[in-house]
Each structure stands twice: as C-alpha cells, then as structure tokens.
Short mmCIF file of C-alpha atoms in Angstrom, two decimals:
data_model
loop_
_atom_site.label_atom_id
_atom_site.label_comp_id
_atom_site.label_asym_id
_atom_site.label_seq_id
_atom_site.Cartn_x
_atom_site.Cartn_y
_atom_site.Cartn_z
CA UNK A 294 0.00 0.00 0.00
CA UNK A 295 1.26 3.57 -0.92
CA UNK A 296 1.78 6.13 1.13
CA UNK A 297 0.64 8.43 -2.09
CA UNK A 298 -2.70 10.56 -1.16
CA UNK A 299 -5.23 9.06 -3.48
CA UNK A 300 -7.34 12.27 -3.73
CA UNK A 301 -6.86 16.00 -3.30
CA UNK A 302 -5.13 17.21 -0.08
CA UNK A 303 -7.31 17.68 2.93
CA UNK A 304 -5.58 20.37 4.48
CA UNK A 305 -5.11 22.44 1.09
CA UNK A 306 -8.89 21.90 0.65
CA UNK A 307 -9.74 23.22 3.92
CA UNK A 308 -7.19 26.06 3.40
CA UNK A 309 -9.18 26.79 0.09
CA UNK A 310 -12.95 26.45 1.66
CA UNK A 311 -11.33 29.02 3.95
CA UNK A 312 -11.13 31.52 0.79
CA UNK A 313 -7.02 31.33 1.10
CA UNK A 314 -4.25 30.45 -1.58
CA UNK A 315 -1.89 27.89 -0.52
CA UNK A 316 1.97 28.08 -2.15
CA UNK A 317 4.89 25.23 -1.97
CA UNK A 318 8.40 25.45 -1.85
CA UNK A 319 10.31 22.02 -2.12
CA UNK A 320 13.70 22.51 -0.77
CA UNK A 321 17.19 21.18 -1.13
CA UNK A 322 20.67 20.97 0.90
CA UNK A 323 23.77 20.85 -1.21
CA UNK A 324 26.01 23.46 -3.08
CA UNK A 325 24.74 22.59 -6.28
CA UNK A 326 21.93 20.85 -7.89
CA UNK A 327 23.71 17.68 -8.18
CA UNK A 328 24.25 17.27 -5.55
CA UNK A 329 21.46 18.65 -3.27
CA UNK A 330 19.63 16.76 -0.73
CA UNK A 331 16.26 17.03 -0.48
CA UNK A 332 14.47 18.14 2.48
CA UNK A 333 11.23 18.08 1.71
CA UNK A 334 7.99 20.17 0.92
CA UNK A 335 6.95 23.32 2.78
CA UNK A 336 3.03 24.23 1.98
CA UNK A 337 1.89 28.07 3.07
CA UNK A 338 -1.67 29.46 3.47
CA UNK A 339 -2.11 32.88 2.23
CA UNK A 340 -4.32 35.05 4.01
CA UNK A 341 -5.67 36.62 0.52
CA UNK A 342 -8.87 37.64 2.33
CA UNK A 343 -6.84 40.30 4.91
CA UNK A 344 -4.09 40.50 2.88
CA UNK A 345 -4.85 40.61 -0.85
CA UNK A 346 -1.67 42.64 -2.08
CA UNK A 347 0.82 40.93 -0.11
CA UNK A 348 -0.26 37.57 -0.90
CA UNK A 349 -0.54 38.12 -4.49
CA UNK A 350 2.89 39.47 -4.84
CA UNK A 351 3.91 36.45 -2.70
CA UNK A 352 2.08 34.20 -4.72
CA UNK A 353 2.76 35.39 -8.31
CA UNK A 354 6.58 35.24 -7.43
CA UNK A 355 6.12 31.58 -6.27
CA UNK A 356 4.21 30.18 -9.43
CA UNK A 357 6.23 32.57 -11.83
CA UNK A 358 3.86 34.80 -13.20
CA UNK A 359 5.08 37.86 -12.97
CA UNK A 360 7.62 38.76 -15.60
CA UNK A 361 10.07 41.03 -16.26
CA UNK A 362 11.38 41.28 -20.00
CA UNK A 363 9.39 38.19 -20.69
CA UNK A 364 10.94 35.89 -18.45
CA UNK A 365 9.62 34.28 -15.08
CA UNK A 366 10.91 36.02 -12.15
CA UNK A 367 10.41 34.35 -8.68
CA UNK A 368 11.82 32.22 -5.94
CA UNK A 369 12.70 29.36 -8.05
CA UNK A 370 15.98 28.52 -7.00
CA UNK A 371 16.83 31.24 -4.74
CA UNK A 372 18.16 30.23 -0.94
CA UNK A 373 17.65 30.93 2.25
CA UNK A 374 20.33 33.49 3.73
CA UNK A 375 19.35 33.55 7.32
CA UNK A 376 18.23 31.10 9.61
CA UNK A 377 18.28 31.55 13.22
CA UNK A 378 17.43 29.01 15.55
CA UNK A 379 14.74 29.35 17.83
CA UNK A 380 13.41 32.52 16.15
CA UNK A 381 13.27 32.07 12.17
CA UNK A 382 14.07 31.39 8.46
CA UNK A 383 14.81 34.19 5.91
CA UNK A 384 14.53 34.03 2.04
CA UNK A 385 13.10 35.48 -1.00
CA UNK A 386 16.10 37.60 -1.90
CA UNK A 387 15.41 37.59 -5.86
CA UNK A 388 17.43 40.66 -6.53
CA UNK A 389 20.99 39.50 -4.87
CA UNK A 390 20.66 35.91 -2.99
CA UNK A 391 21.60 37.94 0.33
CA UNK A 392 18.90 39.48 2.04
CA UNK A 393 20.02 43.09 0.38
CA UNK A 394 18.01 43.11 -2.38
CA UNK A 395 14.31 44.19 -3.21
CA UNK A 396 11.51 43.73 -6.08
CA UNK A 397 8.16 43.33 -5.89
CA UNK A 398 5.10 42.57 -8.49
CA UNK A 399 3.65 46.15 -8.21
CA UNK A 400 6.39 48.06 -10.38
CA UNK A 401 8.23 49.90 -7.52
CA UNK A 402 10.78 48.42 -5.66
CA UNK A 403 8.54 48.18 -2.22
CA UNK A 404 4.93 48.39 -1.96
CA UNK A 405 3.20 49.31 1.89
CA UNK A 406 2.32 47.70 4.84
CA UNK A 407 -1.27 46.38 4.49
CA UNK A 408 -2.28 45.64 7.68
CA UNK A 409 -1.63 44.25 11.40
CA UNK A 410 -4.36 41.59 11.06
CA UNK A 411 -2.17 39.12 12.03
CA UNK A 412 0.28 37.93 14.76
CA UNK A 413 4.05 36.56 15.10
CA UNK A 414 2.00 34.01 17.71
CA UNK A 415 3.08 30.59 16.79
CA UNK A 416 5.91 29.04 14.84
CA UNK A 417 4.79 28.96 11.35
CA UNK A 418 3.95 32.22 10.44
CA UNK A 419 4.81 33.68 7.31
CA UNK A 420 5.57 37.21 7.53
CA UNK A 421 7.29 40.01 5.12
CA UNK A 422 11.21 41.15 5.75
CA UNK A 423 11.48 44.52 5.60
CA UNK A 424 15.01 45.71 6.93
CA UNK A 425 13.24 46.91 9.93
CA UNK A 426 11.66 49.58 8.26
CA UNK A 427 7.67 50.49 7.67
CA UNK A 428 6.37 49.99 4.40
CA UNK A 429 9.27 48.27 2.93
CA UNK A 430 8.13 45.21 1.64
CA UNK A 431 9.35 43.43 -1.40
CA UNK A 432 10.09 39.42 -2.21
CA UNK A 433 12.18 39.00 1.26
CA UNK A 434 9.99 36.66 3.43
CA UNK A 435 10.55 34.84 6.58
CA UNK A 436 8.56 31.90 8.71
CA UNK A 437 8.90 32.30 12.10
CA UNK A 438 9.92 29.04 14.44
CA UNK A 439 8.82 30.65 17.44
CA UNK A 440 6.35 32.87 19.02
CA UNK A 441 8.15 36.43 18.13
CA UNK A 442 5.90 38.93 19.74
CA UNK A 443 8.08 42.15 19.63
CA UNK A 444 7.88 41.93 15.41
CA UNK A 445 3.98 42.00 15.82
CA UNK A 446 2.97 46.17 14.18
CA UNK A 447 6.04 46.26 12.30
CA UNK A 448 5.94 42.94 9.84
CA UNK A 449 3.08 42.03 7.94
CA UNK A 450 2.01 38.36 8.59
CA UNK A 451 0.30 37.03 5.77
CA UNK A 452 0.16 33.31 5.57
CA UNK A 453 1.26 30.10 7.54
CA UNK A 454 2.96 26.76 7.18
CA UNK A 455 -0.31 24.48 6.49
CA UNK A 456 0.54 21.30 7.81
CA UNK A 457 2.35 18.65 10.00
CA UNK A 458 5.09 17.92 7.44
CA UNK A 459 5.33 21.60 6.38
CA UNK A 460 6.36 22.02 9.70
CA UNK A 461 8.81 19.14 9.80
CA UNK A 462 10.52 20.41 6.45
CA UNK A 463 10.92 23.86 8.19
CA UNK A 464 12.49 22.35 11.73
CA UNK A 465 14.75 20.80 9.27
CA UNK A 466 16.04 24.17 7.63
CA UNK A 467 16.01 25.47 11.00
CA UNK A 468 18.38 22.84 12.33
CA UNK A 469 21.12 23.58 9.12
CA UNK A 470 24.66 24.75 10.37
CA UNK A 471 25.19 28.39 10.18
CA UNK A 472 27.72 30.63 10.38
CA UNK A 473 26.40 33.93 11.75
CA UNK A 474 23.27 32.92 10.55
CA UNK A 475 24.09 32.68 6.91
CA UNK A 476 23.24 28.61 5.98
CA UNK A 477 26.98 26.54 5.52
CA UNK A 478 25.57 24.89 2.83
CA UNK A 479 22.97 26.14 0.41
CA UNK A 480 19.25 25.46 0.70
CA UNK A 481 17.16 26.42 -2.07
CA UNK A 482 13.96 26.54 -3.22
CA UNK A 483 13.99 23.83 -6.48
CA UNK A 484 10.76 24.24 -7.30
CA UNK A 485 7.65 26.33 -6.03
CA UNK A 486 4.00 26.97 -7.04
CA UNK A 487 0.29 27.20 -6.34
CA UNK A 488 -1.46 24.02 -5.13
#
C-alpha cells in the first residue's frame, strides 16, 4: 500500500474552503543541484482575504507569473540566507541571494504595509522582511519558528505553514549549520507553485 494521497489534499482543501491560496516550496541541501539533498515540501496558506496585495505578490513570485522582459521572475531557486534558531528562516532575496536586495510585483521596488491583522503568535507564520523599516516590503519573506511577539505592528504576517510535514521540512532548515546565521551549505527553493 502507498503512502501516495489518493485524492486531493485535505488540508489544502480546507485552506481553500477558507477563501485562502496555498503556495509550496520544495527545498534542497547541497552546493549545487547535483548534488542537493532534499528536504522536503513546505506548503503556506495565504491570508488573501486580509491580505490581498501581499499575498498576491507572494504568490505570483512563487508560481512565476510575474515577468520582467518576458521571463519568469520568482523564488525558483533562490536560498535561504538567514536562519536563526529558535526565532526564524529568511529568504526570498530575488534581486541578490543575500537578504540586500528588493523587487516586488507592483512596479516599484517596495509596496506598503497592508495591515496588522495578524500575529508573530506561533511558529509557522509567514511574515514580510522589511530591513526593519515600515512599508518596505518586497520578495524578502521569513517563517517564524517561534512565538516572536516584539515583530507583531512592524511585519506584515500574511500566511502560515499548512501542515504537520510543512512544519517538519521547516524544523529541518532550521536545524542547518550556520555561520552567523548565513546557511553553511545552500538550501534552495527547487521548485515552487500554487497548489
């Protein structure tokens, strides 16, 4: 007997009913493709309903949708540049692969905060990076691993890891060797979408 789900995915179903998007990033350890190990699958909710802007730039940079001189532009194999333990995982650096850089969908380098709907109240939330400054958000994400209180007014939290093995996949990114927080060995995102 397989292990395979033999019909659509309960939780993404659910996520849907709720009126939310849900993304995927599959992710890899290694310093090149050929090497990468595979760490598995990382499914996100996307609060569309409180957060239409956000998520959509979120999500059209996942499936590759947006476009920029007529080629897909997204987190397809970019990495994660920061991970701290206990606290969170940083990525979505499009621009420069090192947490300097900024894009987003709307044809301006940032767009605004939307809103404080949400809270930094659980490990799992996805929230936007944005150099600690308001209404500086771009394609930098991160996904918090624990409660993180003090970054609830000035990040936007718009989505959240869906599921059990979501979570699993992101203790396991968590857990990579770092050297001041930077990953010792790549992980990237090898392939991402809309579910």
């Amino acid at each position: 007997m397989s292990n395979i789900p033999s019909g659509p995915d309960p939780a993404v179903m659910d996520a849907i009913e709720r009126g939310n998007v849900v993304v995927f990033f599959d992710l890899a350890m290694g310093p090149n493709a050929d090497q990468a190990v595979p760490l598995g699958r990382i499914k996100l909710e996307l609060f569309v309903k409180d957060c239409p802007r956000t998520c959509e730039n979120f999500r059209q940079l996942c499936t590759g949708e947006y476009r920029q001189n007529e080629q897909p532009v997204g987190y397809k194999d970019t990495a994660f540049h920061r991970i701290i333990a206990g606290f969170m995982i940083q990525g979505g650096d499009i621009v420069n692969g090192d947490g300097s850089g900024q894009m987003c969908i709307y044809g301006t380098t940032t767009f605004a905060d939307e809103n404080f709907l949400h809270k930094h109240d659980q490990p799992g939330r996805l929230s936007m990076a944005n150099a600690g400054q308001p209404n500086q958000n771009g394609c930098q994400f991160f996904v918090t691993t624990a409660k993180a209180e003090w970054l609830d007014g000035k990040h936007v939290v718009f989505g959240q890891v869906l599921d059990a093995d979501s979570m699993t996949t992101l203790r396991k990114v968590e857990a990579a060797p770092v050297d001041s927080s930077k990953p010792k060995i790549p992980i990237r995102i090898v392939e991402c979408g809309e579910l």
